Coordinates of C-alpha atoms in Angstrom, one line a residue:
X1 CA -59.9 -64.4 -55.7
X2 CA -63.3 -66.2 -56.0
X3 CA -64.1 -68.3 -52.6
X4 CA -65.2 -72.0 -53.7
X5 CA -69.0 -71.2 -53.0
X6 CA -68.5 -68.3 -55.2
X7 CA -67.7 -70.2 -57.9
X8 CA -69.9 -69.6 -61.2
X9 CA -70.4 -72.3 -63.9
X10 CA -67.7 -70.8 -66.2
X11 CA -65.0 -71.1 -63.6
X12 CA -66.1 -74.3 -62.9
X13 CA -65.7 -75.7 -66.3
X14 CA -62.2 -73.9 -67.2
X15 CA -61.3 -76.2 -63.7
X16 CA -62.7 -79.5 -65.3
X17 CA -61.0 -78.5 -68.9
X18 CA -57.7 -78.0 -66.5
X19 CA -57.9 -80.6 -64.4
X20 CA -58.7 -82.9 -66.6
X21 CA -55.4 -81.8 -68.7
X22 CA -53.4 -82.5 -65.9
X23 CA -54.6 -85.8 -65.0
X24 CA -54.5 -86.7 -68.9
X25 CA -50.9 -85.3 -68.6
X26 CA -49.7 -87.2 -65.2
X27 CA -51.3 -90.4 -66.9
X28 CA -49.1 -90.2 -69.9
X29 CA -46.1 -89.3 -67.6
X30 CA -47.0 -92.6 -65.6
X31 CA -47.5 -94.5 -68.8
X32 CA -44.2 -93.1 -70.7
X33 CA -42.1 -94.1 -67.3
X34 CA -43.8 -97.9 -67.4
X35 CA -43.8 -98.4 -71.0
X36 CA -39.5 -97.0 -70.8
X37 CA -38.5 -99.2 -68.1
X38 CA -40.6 -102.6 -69.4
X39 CA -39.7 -102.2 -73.2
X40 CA -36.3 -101.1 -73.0
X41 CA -35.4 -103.0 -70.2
X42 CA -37.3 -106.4 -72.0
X43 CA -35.4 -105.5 -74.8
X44 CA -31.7 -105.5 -73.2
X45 CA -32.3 -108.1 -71.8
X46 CA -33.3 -110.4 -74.3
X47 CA -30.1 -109.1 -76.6
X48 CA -27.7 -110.3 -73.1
X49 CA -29.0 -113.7 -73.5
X50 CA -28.0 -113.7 -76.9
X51 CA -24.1 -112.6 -76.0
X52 CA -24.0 -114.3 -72.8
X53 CA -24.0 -117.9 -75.2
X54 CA -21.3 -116.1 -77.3
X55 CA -19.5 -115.6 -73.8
X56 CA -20.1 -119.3 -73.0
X57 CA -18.8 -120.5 -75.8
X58 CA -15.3 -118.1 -75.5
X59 CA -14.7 -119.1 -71.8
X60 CA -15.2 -122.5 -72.4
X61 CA -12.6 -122.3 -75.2
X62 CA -10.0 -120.5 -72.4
X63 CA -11.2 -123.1 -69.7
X64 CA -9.9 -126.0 -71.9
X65 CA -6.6 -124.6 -73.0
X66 CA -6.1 -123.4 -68.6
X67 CA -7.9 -126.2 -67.1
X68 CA -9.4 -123.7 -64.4
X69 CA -10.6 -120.5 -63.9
X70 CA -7.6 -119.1 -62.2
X71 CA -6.5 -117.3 -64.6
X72 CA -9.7 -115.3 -65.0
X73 CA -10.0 -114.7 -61.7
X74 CA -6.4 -113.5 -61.6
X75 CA -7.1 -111.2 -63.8
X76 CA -9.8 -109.4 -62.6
X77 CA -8.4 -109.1 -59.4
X78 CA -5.7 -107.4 -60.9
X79 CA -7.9 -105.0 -63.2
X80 CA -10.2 -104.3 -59.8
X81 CA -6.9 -103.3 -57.8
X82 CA -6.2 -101.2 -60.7
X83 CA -9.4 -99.8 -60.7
X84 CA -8.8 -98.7 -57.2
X85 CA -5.7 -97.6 -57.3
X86 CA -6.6 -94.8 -60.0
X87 CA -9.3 -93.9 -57.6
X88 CA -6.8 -93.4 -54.6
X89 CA -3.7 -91.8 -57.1
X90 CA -6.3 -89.8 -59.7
X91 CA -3.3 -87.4 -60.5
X92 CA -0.9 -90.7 -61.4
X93 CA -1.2 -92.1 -64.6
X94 CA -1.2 -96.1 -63.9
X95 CA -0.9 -98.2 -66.7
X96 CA -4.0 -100.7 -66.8
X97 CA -2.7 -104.0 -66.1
X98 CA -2.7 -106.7 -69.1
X99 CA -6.0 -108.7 -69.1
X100 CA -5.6 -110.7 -72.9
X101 CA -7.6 -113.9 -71.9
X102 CA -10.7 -111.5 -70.1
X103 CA -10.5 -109.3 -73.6
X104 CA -11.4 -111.8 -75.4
X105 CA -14.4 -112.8 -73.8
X106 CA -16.6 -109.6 -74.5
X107 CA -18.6 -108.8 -77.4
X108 CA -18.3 -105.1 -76.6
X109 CA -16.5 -103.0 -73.9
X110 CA -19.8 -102.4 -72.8
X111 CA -20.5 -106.1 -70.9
X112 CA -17.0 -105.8 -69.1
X113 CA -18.4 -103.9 -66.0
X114 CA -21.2 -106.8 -66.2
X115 CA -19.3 -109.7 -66.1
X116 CA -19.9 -112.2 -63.4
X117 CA -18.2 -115.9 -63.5
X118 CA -19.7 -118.7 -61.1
X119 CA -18.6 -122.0 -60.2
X120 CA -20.4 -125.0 -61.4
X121 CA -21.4 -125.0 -57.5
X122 CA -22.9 -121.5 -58.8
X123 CA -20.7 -119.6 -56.1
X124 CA -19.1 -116.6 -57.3
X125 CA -15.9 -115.8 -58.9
X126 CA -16.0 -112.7 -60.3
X127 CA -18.4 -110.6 -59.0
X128 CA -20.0 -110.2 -55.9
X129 CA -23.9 -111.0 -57.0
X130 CA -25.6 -114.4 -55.8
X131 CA -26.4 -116.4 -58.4
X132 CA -30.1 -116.1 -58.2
X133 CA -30.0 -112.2 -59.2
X134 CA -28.0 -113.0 -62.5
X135 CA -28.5 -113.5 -65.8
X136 CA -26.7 -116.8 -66.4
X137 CA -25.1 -119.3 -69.0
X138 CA -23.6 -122.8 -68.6
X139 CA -20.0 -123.2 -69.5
X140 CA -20.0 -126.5 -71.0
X141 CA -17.0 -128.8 -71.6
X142 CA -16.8 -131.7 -73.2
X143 CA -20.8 -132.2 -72.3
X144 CA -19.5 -131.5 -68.5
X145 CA -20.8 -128.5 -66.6
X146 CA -17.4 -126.5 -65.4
X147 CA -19.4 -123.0 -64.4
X148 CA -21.3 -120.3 -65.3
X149 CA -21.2 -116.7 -67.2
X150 CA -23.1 -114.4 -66.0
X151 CA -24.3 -110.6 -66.5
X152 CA -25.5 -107.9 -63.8
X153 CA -29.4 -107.3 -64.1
X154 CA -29.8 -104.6 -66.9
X155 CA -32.5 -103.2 -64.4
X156 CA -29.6 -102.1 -62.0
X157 CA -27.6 -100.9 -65.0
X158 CA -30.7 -98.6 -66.2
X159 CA -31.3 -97.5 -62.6
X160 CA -27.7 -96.5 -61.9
X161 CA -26.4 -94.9 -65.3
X162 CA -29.5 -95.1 -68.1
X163 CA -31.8 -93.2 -65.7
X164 CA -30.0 -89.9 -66.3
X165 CA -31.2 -90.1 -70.0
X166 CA -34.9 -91.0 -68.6
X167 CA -35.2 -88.1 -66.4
X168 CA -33.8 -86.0 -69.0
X169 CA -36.5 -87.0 -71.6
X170 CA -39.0 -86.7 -68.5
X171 CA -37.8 -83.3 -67.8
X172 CA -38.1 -82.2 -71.7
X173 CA -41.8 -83.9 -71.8
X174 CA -42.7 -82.1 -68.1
X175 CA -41.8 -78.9 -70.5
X176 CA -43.6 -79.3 -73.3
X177 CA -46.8 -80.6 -71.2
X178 CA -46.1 -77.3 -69.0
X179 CA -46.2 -75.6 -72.2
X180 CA -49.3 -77.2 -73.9
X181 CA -51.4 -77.0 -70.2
X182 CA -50.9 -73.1 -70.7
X183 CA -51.9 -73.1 -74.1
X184 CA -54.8 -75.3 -73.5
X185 CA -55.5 -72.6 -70.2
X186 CA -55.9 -69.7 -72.3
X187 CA -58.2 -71.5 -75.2
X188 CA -60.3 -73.0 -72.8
X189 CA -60.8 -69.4 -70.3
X190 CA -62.9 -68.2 -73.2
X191 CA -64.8 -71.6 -74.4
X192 CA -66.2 -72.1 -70.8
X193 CA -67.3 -68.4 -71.3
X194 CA -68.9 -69.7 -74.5
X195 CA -70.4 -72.4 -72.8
X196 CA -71.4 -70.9 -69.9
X197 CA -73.3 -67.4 -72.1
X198 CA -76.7 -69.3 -72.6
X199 CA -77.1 -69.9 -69.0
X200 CA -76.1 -66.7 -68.0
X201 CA -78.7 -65.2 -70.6
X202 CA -81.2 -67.4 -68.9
X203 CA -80.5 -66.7 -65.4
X204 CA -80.9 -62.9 -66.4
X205 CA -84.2 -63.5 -67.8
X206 CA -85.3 -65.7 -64.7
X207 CA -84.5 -62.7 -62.9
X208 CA -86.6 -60.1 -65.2
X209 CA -89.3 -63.0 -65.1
X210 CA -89.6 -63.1 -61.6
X211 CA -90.1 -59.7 -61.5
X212 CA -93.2 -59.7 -63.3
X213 CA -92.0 -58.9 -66.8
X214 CA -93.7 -61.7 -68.7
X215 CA -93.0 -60.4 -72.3
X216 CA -89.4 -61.8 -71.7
X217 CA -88.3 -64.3 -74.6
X218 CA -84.8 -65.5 -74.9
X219 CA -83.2 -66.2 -78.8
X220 CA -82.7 -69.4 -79.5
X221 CA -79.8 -70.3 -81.2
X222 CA -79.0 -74.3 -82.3
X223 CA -80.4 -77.6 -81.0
X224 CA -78.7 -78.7 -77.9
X225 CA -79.7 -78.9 -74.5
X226 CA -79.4 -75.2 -73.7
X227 CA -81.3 -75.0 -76.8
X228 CA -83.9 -76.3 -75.2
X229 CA -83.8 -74.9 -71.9
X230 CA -84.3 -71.7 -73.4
X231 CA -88.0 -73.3 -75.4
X232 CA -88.6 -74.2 -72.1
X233 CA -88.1 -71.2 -70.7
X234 CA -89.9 -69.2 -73.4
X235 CA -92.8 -71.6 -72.9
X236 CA -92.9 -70.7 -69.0
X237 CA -92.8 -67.2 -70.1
X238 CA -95.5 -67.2 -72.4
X239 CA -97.6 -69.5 -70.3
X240 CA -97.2 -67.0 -67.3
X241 CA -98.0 -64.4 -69.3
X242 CA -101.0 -65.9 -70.5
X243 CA -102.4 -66.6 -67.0
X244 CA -101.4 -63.1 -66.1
X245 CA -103.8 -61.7 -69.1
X246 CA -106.3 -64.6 -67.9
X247 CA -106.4 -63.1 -64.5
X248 CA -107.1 -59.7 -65.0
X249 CA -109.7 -60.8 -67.3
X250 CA -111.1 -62.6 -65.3
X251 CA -111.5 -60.1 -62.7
X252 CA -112.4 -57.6 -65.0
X253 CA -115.6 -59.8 -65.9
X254 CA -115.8 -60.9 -62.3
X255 CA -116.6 -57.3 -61.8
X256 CA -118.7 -56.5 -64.6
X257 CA -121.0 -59.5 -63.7
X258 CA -121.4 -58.5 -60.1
X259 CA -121.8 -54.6 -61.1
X260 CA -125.1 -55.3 -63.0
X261 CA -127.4 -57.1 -60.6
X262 CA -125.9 -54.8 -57.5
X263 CA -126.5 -51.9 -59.7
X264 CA -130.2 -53.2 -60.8
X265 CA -130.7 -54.2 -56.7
X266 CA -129.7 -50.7 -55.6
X267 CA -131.6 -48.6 -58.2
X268 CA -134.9 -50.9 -57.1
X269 CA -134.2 -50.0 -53.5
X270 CA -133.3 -46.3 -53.8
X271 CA -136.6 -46.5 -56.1
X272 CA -138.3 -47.8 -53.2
X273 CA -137.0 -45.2 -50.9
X274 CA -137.8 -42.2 -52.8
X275 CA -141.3 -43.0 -53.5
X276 CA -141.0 -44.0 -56.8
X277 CA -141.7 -47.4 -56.3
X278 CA -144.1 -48.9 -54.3
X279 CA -143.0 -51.3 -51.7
X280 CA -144.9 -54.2 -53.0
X281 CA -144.9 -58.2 -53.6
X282 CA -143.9 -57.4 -57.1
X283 CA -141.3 -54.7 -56.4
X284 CA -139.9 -57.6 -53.2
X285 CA -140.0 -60.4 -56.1
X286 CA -138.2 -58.1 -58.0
X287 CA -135.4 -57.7 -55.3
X288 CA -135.1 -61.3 -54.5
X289 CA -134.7 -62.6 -57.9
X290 CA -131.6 -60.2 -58.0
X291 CA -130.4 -61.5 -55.0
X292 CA -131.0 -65.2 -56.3
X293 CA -129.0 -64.1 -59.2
X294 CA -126.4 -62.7 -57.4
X295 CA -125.9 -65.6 -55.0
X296 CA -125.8 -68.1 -58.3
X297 CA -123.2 -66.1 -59.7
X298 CA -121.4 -66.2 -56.0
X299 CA -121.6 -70.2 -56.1
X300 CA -120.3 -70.9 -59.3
X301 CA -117.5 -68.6 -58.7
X302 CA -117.0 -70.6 -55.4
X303 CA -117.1 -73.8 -57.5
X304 CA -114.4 -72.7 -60.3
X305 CA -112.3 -71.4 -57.7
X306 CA -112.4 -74.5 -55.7
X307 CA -112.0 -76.7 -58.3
X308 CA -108.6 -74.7 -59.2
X309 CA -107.3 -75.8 -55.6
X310 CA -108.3 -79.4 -56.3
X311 CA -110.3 -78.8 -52.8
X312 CA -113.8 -79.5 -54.9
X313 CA -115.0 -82.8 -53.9
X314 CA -116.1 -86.0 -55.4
X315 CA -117.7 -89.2 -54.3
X316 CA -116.5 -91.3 -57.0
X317 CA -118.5 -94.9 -57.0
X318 CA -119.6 -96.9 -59.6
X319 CA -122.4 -94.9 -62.1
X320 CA -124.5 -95.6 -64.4
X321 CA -124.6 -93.1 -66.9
X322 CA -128.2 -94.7 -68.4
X323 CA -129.9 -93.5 -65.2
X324 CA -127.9 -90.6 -64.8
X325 CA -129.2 -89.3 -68.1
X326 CA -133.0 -90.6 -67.5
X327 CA -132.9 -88.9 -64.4
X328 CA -131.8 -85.5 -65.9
X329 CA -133.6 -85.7 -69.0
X330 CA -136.5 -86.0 -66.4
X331 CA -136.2 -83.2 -64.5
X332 CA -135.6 -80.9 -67.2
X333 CA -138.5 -82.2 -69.2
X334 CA -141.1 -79.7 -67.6
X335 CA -138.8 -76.5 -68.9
X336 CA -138.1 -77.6 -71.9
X337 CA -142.6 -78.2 -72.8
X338 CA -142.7 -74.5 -71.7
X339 CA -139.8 -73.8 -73.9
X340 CA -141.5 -75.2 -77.1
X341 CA -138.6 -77.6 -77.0
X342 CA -138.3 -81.3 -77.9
X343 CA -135.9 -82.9 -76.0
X344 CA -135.2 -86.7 -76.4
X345 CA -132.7 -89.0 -75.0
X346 CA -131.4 -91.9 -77.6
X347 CA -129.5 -94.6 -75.8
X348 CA -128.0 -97.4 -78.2
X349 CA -127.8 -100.0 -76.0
X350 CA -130.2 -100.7 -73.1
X351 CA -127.4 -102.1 -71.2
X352 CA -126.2 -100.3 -68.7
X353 CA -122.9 -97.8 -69.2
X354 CA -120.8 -98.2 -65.9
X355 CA -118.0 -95.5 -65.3
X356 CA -116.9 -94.2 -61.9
X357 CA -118.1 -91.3 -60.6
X358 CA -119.8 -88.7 -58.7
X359 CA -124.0 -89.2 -59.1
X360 CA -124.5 -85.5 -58.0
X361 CA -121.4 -84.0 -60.3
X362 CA -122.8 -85.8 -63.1
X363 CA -125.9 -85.2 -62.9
X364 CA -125.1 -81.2 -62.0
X365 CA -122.6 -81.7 -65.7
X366 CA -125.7 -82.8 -67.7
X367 CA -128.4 -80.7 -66.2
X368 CA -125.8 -77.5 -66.9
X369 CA -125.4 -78.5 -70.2
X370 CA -129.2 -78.9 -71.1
X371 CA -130.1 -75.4 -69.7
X372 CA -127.5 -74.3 -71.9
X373 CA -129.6 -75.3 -74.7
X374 CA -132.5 -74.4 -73.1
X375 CA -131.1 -70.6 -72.9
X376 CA -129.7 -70.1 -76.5
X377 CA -131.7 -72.6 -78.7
X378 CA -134.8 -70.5 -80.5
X379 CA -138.5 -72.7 -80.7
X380 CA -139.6 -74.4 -81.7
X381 CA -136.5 -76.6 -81.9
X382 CA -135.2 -79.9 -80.4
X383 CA -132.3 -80.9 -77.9
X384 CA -131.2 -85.0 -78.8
X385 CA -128.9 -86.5 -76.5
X386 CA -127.2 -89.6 -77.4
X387 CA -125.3 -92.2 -75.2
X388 CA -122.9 -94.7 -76.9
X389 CA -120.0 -96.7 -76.2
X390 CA -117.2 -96.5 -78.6
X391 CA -114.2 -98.7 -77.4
X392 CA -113.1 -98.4 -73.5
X393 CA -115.3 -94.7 -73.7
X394 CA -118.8 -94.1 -73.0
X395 CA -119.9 -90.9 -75.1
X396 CA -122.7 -88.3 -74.8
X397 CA -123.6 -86.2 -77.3
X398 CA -125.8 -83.4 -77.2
X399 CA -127.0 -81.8 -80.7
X400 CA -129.7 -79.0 -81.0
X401 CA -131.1 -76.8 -83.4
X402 CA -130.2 -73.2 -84.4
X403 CA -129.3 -70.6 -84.0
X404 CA -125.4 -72.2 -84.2
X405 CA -122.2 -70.8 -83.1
X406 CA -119.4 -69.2 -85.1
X407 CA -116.2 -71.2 -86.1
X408 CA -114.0 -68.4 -84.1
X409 CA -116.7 -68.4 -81.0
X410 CA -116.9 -72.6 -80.5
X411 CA -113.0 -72.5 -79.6
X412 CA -113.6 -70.1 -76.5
X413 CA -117.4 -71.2 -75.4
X414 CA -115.8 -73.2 -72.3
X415 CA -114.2 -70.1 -70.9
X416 CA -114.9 -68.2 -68.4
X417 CA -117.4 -65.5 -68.5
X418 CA -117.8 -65.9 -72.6
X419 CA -121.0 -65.6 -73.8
X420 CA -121.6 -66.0 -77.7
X421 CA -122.5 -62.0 -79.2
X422 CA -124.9 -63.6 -81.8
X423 CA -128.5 -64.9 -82.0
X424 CA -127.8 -67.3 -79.2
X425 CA -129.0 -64.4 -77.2
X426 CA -127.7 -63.6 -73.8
X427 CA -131.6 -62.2 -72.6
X428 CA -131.9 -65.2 -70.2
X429 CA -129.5 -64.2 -68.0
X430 CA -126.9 -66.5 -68.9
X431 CA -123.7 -65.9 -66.5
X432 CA -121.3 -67.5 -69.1
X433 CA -119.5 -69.7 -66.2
X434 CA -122.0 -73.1 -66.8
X435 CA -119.9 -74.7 -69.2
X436 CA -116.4 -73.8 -67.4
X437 CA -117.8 -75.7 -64.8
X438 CA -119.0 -78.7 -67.0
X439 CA -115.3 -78.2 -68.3
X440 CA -114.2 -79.1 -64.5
X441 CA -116.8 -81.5 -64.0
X442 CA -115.3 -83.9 -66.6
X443 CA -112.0 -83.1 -65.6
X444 CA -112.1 -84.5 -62.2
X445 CA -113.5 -87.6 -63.7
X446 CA -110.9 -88.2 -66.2
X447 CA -113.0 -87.2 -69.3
X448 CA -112.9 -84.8 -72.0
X449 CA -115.2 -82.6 -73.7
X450 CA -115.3 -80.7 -76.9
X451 CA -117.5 -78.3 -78.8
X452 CA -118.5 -78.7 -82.7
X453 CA -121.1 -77.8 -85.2
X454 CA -124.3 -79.6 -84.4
X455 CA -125.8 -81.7 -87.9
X456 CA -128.8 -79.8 -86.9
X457 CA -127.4 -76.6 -87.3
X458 CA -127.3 -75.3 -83.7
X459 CA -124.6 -76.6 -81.2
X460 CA -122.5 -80.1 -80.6
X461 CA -120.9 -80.9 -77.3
X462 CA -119.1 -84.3 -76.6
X463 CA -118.6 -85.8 -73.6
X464 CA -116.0 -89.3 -72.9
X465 CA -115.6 -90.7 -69.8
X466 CA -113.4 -93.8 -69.6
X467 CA -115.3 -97.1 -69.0
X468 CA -114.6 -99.0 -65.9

């Protein structure tokens, strides 16, 4: 026996199917029993007001030729003391007793145990039911009122001899519903089973899923809602599985960037201590610019990894984006002379381009995105970078010469750790994590930025923010 909280979602719908039989089931019963008694009963009595007038009209024709209702009275008295006299002597056989003028009042043998005579006072005669319970009919003589025929209620009559018939028919419907609820017991047993096989394929997956097996996929058969928990579910899979091969990757290059400067800092020292280098402001230089580039790497690591638990902060006030880009265009115009790089800043309107936003983070975005270019862009060549507004958006561009980047490379430049393996040449020191961080950089300000073949023939990126 399976306790209530045991209950799984297959037994669970084969007790909705079967309950809901059984109310369907009592709710016809109810309705059968209510639609019986009004329709039959309706029916009865609208056929005993058409007799009763027949039964007017033959006791008025008696009460003219008697001149009172004695005589009916008389006689069924004597047909009531028979009545009980056959009850009392049941082996006797007593003659009925001779009732000709009562005989002649009936349509049918049917009304005689119905019959009820009032006075024109409406008391009774025959009969012992008030007035008020009867179905009545003036006796009329010579336009003069002289009593009333009457009938027992045909509700009374159903309850006391037609209701064997009703409970027999309820009986024989009880049976067949009895029958059907078993039949409809054993087809529904395996259609909740039916039902209930696409979750229990998906709770088995869940449970293979949680375990770390992240290849897990689940057919998908039709186009209902289980349908589409199981897309869901293969989505969740394959977007787990993703993050899983992100992960290690991203730990594997974690590594690899950290090995190479520790290894270069450790061969320079062990240098140093065997005598084969010279302890030196050179050889010291050398050490610290490792060091520098080892703490860089550290930082932007920091950065990513912060921004990934939303705990990387932003002072978000009104901006200019015009001095934004001034400023950084600025400061990055010294490297870029030593470079044998033009760089130029094109802004279509001199008024100012307000978004809201961080000063520092912005300026950290654009300054990223010109070294960059600075790093991979051969001389002599030229950097422009473009501000516009187009719409509710404020866009940057930044175009520069070759060499360019490869269809199949442009998709994955924003990644972590990727550098490009062509001409763009990785000499520099490039760590490959400046534009993931430009990525969350625009990000946390609601923007967007994409990657696309410059017009120049070197590298496009585009930057929207929303206007304010």
């Amino acid at each position: 026996m399976v306790s209530i909280k045991g209950f799984q979602i297959r037994h669970k719908l084969f007790l909705v199917f079967v309950l809901s039989n059984i109310l369907l089931i009592v709710s016809m019963w109810q309705v059968f029993q209510w639609s019986f008694d009004r329709g039959f009963v309706t029916y009865a009595t609208e056929r005993d007001r058409d007799f009763l007038q027949q039964m007017a009209n033959r006791t008025a024709n008696l009460y003219i030729y008697y001149d009172d209702w004695y005589f009916l009275v008389q006689e069924s008295r004597l047909e009531k003391e028979w009545q009980q006299a056959k009850l009392e002597n049941i082996r006797d056989l007593i003659p009925p007793p001779s009732t000709p003028n009562l005989d002649l009042i009936y349509p049918s043998q049917y009304y005689r145990q119905r019959f009820l005579l009032f006075s024109k006072d409406k008391q009774p005669l025959i009969g012992d039911i008030k007035f008020a319970d009867a179905e009545t009919h003036a006796v009329m003589v010579d336009e003069q009122l002289v009593g009333y025929v009457g009938l027992r209620s045909m509700r009374a009559l159903v309850q006391d001899q037609t209701l064997r018939f009703v409970r027999q028919q309820g009986e024989a419907f009880l049976l067949i519903s009895a029958f059907m609820l078993t039949i409809a017991a054993l087809l529904t047993w395996p259609l909740a089973q039916w039902l209930s096989r696409p979750i229990c394929t998906v709770r088995q997956a869940t449970k293979r899923l949680s375990a770390g097996e992240f290849e897990t996929r689940i057919k998908i058969k039709g186009s209902d809602e289980l349908a589409d928990l199981g897309r869901d579910f293969n989505h969740l899979a394959s977007t787990l599985e993703h993050m899983r091969d992100a992960r290690k990757k991203w730990v594997a290059d974690t590594a690899h960037e950290l090995r190479t400067p520790v290894a270069i800092l450790r061969g320079e020292i062990e240098a140093m201590q065997d005598g084969i280098i010279k302890v030196s402001d050179n050889s010291l230089a050398s050490l610290q610019q490792e060091a520098v580039h080892i703490a860089r790497l550290i930082d932007d690591l920091n950065q990513l990894s912060m921004h990934d638990m939303g705990s990387l902060s932003y002072c978000m006030e009104d901006a200019s984006l015009n001095d934004i880009l001034e400023q950084t265009v600025s400061s990055m115009q010294l490297p870029y002379d030593e470079a044998g790089i033009e760089l130029e800043l094109v802004i279509a309107k001199k008024a100012p381009i307000m978004i809201n936003g961080d000063d520092d983070r912005l300026h950290q975005l654009f300054a990223n995105l010109m070294n960059n270019t600075l790093k991979y862009t051969n001389a002599p060549g030229k950097l422009t970078v473009t501000l516009t507004r187009e719409g509710k958006k404020a866009v940057v561009l930044l175009e520069d010469t070759p060499p360019g980047v490869s269809d199949e490379d442009i998709k994955h430049i924003f990644e972590q750790f990727f550098r490009v393996e062509n001409s763009r040449n990785r000499a520099t020191g490039g760590r490959g994590l400046g534009l993931a961080i430009c990525t969350n950089i625009v990000d946390g300000h609601q923007g967007s930025i994409t990657a696309y073949h410059s017009p120049y023939g070197g590298l496009g990126i585009r930057v929207e923010f929303p206007l304010n």
